[in-house]
mmCIF file of N, CA and C in Angstrom:
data_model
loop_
_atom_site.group_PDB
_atom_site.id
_atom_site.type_symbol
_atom_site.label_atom_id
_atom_site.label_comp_id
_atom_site.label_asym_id
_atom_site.label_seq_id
_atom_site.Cartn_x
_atom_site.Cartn_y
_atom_site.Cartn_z
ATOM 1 N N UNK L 29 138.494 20.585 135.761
ATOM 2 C CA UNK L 29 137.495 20.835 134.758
ATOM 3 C C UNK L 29 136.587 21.962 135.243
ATOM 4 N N UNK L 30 136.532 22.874 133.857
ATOM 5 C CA UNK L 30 135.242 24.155 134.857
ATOM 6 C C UNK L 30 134.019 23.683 134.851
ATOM 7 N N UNK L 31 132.982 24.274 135.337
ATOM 8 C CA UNK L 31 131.810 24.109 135.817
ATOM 9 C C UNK L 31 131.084 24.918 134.127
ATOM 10 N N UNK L 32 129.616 24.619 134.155
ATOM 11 C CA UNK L 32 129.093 25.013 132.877
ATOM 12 C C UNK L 32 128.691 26.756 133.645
ATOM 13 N N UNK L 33 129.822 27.786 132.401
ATOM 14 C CA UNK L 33 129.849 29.038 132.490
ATOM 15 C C UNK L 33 128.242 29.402 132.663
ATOM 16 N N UNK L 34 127.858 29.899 133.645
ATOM 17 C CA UNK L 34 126.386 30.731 133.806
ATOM 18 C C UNK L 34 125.528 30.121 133.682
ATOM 19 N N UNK L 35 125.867 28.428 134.427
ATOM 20 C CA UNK L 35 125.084 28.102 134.254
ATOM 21 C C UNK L 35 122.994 28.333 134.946
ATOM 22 N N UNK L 36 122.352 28.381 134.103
ATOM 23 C CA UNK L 36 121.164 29.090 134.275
ATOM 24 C C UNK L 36 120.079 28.103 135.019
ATOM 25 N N UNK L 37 120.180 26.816 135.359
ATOM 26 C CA UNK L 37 119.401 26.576 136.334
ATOM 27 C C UNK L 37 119.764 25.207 137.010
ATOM 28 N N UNK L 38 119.131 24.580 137.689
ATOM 29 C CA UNK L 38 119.774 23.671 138.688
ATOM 30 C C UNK L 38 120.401 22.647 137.798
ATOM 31 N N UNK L 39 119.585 21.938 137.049
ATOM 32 C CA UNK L 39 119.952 21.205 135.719
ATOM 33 C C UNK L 39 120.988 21.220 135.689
ATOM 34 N N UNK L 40 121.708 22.304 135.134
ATOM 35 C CA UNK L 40 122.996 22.505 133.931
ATOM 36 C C UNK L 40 123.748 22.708 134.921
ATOM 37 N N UNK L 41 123.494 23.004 136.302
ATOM 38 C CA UNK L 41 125.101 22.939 137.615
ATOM 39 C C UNK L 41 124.879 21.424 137.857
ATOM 40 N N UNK L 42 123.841 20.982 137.642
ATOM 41 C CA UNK L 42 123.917 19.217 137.880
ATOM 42 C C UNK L 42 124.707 18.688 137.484
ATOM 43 N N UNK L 43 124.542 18.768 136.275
ATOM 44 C CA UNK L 43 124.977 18.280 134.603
ATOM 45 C C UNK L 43 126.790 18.296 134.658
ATOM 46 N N UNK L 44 126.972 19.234 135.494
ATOM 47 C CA UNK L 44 128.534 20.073 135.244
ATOM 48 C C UNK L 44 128.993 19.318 136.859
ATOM 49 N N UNK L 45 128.683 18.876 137.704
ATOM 50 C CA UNK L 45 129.189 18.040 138.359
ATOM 51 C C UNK L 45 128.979 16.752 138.750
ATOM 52 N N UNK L 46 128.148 16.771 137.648
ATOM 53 C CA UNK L 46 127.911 14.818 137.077
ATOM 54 C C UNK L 46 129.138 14.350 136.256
ATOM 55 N N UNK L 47 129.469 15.425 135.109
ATOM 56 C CA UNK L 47 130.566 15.274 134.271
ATOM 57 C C UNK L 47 131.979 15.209 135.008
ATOM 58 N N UNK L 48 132.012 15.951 135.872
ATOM 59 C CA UNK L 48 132.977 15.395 136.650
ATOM 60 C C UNK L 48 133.566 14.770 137.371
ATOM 61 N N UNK L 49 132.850 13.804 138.060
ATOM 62 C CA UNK L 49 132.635 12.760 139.119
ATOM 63 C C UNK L 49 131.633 11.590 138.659
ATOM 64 N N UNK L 50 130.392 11.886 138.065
ATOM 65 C CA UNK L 50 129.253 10.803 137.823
ATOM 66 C C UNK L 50 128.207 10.995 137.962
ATOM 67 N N UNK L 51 127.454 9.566 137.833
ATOM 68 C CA UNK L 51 126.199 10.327 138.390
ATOM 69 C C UNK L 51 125.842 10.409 139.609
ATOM 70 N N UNK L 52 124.813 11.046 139.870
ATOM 71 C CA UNK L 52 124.482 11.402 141.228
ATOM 72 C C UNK L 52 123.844 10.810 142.018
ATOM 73 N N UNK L 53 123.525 10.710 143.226
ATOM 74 C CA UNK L 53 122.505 9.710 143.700
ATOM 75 C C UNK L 53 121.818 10.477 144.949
ATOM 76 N N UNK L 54 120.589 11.051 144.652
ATOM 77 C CA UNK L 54 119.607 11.984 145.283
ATOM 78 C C UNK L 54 119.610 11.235 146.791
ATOM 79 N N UNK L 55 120.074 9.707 146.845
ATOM 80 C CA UNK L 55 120.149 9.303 148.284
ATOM 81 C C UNK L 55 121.221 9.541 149.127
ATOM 82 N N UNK L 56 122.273 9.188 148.640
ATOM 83 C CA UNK L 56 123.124 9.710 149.128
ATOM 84 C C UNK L 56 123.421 10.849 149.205
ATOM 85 N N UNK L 57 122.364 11.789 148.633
ATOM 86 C CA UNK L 57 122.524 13.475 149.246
ATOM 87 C C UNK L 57 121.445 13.112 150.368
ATOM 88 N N UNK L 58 120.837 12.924 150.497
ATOM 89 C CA UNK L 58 120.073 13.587 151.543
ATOM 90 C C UNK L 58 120.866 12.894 152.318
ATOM 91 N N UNK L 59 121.541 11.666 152.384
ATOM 92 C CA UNK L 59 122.082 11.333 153.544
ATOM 93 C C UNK L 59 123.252 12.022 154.019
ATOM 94 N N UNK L 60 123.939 12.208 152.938
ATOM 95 C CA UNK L 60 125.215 13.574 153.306
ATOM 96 C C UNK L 60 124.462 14.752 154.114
ATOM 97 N N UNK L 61 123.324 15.248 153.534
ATOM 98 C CA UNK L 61 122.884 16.674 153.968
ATOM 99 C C UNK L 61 122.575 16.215 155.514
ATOM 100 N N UNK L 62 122.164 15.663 155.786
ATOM 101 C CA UNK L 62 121.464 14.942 157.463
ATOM 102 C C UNK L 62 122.509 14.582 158.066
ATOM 103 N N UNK L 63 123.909 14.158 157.690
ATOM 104 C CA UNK L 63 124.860 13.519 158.583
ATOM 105 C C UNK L 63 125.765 14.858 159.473
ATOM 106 N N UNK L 64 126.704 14.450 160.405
ATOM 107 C CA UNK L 64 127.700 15.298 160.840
ATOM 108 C C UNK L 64 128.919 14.377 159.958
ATOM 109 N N UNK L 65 130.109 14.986 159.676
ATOM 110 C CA UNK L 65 130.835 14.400 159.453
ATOM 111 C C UNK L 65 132.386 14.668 160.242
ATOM 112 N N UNK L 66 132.191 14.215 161.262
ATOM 113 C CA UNK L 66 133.449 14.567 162.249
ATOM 114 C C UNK L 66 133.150 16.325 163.061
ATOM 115 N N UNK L 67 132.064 16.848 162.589
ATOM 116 C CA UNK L 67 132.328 18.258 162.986
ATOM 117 C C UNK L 67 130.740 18.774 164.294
ATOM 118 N N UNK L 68 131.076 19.956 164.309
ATOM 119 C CA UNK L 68 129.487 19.959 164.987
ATOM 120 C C UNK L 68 128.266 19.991 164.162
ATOM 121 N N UNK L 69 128.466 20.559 163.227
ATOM 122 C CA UNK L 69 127.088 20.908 162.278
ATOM 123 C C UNK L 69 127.096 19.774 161.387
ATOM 124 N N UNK L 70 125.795 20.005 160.809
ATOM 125 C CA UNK L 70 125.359 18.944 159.228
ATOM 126 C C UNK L 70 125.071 19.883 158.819
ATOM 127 N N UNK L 71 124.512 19.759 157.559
ATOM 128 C CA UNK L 71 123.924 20.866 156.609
ATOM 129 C C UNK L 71 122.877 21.144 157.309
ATOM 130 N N UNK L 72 121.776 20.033 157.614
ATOM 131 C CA UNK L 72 120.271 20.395 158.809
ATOM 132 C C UNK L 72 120.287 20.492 159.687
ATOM 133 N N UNK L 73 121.446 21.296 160.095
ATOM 134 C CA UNK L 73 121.688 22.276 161.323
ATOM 135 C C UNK L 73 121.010 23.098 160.814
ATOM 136 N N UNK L 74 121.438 24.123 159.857
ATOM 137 C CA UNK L 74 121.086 25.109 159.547
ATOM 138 C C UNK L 74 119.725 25.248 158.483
ATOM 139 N N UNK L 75 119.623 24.290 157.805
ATOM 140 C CA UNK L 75 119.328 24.210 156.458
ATOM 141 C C UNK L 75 117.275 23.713 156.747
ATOM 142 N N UNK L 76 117.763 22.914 157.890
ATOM 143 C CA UNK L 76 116.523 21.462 158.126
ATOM 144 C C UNK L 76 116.361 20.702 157.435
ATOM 145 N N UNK L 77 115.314 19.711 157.119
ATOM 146 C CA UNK L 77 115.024 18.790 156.801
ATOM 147 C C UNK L 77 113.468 18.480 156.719
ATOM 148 N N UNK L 78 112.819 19.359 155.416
ATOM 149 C CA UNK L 78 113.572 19.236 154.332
ATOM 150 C C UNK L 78 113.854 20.716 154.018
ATOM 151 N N UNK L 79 114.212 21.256 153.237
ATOM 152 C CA UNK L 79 114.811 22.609 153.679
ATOM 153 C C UNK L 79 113.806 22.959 152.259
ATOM 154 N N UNK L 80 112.729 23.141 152.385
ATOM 155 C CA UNK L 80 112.087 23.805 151.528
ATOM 156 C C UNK L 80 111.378 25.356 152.085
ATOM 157 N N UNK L 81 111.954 25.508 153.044
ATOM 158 C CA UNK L 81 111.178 26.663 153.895
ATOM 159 C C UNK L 81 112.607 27.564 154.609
ATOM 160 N N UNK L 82 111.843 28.786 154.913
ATOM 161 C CA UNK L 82 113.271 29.777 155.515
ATOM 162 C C UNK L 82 113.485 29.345 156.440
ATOM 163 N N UNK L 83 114.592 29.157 157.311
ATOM 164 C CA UNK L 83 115.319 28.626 158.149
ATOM 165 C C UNK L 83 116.380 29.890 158.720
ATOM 166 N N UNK L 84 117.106 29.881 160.097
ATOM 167 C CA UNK L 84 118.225 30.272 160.396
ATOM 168 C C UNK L 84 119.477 29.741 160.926
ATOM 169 N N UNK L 85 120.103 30.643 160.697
ATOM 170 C CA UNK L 85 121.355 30.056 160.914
ATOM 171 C C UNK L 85 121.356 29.716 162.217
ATOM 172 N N UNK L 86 122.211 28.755 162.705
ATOM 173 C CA UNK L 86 122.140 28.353 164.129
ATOM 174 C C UNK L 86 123.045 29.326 165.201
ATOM 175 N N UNK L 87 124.095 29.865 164.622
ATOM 176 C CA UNK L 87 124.481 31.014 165.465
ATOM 177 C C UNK L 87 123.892 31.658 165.162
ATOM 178 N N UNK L 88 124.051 32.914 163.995
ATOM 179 C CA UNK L 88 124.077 34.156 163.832
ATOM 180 C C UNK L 88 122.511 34.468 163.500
ATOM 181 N N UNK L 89 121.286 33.485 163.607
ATOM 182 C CA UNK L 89 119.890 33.932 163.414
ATOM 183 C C UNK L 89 119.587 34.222 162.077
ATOM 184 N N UNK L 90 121.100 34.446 161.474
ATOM 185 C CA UNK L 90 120.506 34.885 160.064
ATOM 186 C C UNK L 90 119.455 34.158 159.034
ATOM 187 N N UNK L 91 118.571 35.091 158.688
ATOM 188 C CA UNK L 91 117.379 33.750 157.794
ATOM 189 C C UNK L 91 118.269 33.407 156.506
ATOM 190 N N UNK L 92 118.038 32.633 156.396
ATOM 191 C CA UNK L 92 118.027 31.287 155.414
ATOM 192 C C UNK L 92 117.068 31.020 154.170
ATOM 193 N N UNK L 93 117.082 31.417 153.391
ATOM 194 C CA UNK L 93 116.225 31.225 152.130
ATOM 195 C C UNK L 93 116.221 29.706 151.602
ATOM 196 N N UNK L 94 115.154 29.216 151.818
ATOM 197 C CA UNK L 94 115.119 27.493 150.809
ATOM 198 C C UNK L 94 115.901 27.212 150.248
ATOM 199 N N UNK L 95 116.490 25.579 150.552
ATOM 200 C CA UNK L 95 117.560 25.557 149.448
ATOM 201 C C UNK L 95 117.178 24.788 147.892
ATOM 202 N N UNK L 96 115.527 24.094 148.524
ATOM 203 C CA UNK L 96 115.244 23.435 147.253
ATOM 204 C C UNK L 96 115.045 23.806 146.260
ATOM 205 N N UNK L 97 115.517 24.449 144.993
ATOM 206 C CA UNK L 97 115.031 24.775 143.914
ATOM 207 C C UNK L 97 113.757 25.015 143.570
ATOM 208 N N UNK L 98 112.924 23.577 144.221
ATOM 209 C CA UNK L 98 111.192 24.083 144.086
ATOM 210 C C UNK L 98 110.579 25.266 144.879
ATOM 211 N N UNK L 99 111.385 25.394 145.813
ATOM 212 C CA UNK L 99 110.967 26.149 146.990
ATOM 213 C C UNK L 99 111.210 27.559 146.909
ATOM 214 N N UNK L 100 112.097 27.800 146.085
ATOM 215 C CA UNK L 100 113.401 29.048 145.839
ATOM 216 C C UNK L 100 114.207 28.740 144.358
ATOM 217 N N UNK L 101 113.078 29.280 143.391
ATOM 218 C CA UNK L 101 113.320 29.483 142.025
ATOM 219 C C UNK L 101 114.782 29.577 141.787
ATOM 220 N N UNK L 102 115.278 30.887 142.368
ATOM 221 C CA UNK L 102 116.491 31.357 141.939
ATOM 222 C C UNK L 102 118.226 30.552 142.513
ATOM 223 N N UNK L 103 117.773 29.469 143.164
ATOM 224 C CA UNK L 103 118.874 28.518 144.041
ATOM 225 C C UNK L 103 119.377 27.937 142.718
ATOM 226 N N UNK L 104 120.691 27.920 142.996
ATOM 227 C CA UNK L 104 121.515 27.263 141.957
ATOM 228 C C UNK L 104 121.351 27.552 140.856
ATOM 229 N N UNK L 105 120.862 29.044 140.119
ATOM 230 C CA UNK L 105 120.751 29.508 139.179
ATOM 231 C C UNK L 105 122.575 30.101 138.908
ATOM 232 N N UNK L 106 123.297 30.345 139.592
ATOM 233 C CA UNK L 106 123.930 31.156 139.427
ATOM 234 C C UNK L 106 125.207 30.540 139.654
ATOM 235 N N UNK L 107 126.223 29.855 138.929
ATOM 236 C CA UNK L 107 127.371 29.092 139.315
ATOM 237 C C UNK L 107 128.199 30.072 140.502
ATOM 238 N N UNK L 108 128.763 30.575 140.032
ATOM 239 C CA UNK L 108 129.693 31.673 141.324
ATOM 240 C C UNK L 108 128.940 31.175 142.838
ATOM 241 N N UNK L 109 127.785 32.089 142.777
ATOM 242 C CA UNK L 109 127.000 32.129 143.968
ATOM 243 C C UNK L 109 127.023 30.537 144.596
ATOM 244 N N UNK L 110 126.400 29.255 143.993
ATOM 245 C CA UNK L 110 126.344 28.291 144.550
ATOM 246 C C UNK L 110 128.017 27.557 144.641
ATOM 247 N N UNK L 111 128.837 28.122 143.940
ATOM 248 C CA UNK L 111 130.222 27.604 143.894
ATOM 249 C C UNK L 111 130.525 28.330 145.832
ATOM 250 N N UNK L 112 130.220 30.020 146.268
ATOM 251 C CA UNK L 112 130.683 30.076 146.663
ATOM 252 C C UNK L 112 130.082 29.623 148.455
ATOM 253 N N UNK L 113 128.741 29.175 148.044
ATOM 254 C CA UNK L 113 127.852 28.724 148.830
ATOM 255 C C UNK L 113 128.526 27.674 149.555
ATOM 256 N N UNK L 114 128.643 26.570 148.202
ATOM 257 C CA UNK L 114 129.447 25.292 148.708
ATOM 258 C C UNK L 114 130.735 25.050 149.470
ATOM 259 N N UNK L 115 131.599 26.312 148.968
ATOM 260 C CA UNK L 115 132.707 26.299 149.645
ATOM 261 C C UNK L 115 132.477 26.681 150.880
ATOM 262 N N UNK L 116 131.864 27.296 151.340
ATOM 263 C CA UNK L 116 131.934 28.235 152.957
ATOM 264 C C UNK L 116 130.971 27.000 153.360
ATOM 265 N N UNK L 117 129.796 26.751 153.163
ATOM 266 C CA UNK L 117 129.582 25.306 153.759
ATOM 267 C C UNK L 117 129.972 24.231 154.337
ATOM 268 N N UNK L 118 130.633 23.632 152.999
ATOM 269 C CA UNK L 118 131.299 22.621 153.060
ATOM 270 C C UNK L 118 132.397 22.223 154.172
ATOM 271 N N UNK L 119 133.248 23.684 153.948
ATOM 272 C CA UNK L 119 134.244 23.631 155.123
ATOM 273 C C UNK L 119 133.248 23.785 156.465
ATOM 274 N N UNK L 120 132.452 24.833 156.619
ATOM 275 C CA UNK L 120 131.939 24.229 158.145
ATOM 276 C C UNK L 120 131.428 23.203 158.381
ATOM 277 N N UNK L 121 130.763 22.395 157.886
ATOM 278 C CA UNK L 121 130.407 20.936 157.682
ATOM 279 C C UNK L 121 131.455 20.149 157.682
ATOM 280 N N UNK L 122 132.019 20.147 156.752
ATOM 281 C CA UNK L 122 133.149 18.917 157.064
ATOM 282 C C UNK L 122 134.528 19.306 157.046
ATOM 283 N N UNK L 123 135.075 20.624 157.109
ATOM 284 C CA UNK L 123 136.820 21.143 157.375
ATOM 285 C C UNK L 123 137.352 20.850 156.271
ATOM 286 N N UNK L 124 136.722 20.972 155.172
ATOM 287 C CA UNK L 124 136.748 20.857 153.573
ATOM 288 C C UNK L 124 136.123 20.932 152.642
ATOM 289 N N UNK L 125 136.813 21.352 151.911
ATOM 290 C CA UNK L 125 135.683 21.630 150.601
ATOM 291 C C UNK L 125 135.222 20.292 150.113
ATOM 292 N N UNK L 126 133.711 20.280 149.143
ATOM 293 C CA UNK L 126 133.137 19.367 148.923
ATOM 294 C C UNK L 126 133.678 18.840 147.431
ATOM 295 N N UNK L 127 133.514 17.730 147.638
ATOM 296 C CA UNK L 127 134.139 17.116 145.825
ATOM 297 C C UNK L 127 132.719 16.912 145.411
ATOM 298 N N UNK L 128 133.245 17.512 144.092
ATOM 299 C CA UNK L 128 132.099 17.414 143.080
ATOM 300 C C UNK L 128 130.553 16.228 143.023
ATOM 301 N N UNK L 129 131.120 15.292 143.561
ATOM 302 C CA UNK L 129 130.407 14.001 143.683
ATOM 303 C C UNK L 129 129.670 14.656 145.020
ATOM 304 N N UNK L 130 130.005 14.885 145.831
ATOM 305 C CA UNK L 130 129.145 15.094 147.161
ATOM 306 C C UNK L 130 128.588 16.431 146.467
ATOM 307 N N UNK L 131 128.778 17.462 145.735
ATOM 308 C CA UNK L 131 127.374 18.545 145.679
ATOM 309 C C UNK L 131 127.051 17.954 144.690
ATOM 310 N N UNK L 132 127.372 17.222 143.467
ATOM 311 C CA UNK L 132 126.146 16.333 142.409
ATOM 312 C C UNK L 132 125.195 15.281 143.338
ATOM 313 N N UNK L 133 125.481 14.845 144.681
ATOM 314 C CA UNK L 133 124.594 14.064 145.178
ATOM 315 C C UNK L 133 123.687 15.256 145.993
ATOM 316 N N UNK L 134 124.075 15.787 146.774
ATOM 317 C CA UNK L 134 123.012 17.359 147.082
ATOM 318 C C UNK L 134 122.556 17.465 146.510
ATOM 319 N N UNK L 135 122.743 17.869 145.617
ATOM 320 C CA UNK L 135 122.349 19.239 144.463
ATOM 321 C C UNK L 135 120.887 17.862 144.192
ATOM 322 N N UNK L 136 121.058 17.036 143.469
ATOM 323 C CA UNK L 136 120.276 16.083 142.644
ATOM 324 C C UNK L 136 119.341 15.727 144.116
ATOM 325 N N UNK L 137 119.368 15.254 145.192
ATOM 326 C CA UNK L 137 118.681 15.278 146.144
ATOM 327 C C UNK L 137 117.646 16.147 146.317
ATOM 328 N N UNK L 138 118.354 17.336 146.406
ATOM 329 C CA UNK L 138 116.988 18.546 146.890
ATOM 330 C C UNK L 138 116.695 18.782 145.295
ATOM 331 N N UNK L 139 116.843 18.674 144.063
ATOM 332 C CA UNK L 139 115.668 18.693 143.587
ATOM 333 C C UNK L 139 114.720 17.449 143.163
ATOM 334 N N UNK L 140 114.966 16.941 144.271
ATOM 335 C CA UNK L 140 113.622 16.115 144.332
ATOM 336 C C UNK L 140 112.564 16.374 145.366
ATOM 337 N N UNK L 141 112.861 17.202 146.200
ATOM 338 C CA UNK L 141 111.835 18.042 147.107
ATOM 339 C C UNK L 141 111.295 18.562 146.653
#
C-alpha cells in the first residue's frame, strides 16, 4: 500500500502508516526509539532523548536537526525525505528496514514531545 502522496505534515504520514498496520502507540515508540535491538546503536544514540534539540551523529559529528515535529516544523513534512530517513536508519538500528507499525509507533511518539 502507498504512503499518502506529499504528504504535508506529520499527521497525514501518521495517518498513512496507521492504515497500514494500526494504530499507533506513542509508548511503544519511545520505547523502540531508546532500545538497541541486537545492534550497536538505538535511535538515542544519535537522536537523544528527547530529541527535541540538535544533536550529532555519533561517528561522523554530523549535526542532527530535531526530530520532534514541535521542535523542527519541517520533520516529516515530506514523505520521500522521511521514507528515506527511515530506511537508512532503520537498517543501522536494527539490519532492517522498519515495518510500518514501528515508524507509526515513532512517528506518533515524538509528536508528543
Amino acid at each position: 500500500m502507498a504512503l499518502a502522496v506529499g504528504a504535508a505534515t506529520p499527521q497525514v504520514l501518521l495517518k498513512s502508516y496507521e492504515t497500514q498496520s494500526g494504530k499507533a502507540n506513542p509508548a511503544r515508540g519511545e520505547q523502540f526509539f531508546n532500545a538497541k535491538h541486537g545492534k550497536e546503536w538505538s535511535c538515542a544514540s544519535c537522536h537523544e532523548n528527547p530529541p527535541n534539540h540538535d544533536t550529532k551523529h555519533i561517528v561522523t559529528g554530523k549535526v542532527i536537526k530535531p526530530l520532534a515535529p514541535s521542535a523542527n516544523p519541517t520533520r516529516f513534512t515530506n514523505e520521500a525525505k522521511a521514507e528515506k530517513w527511515f530506511k537508512r536508519n532503520c537498517n543501522d538500528v536494527l539490519g532492517r528496514d522498519c515495518t510500518s507499525q514501528e515508524k507509526a509507533d515513532v512517528l506518533s511518539w515524538l509528536m508528543t514531545i
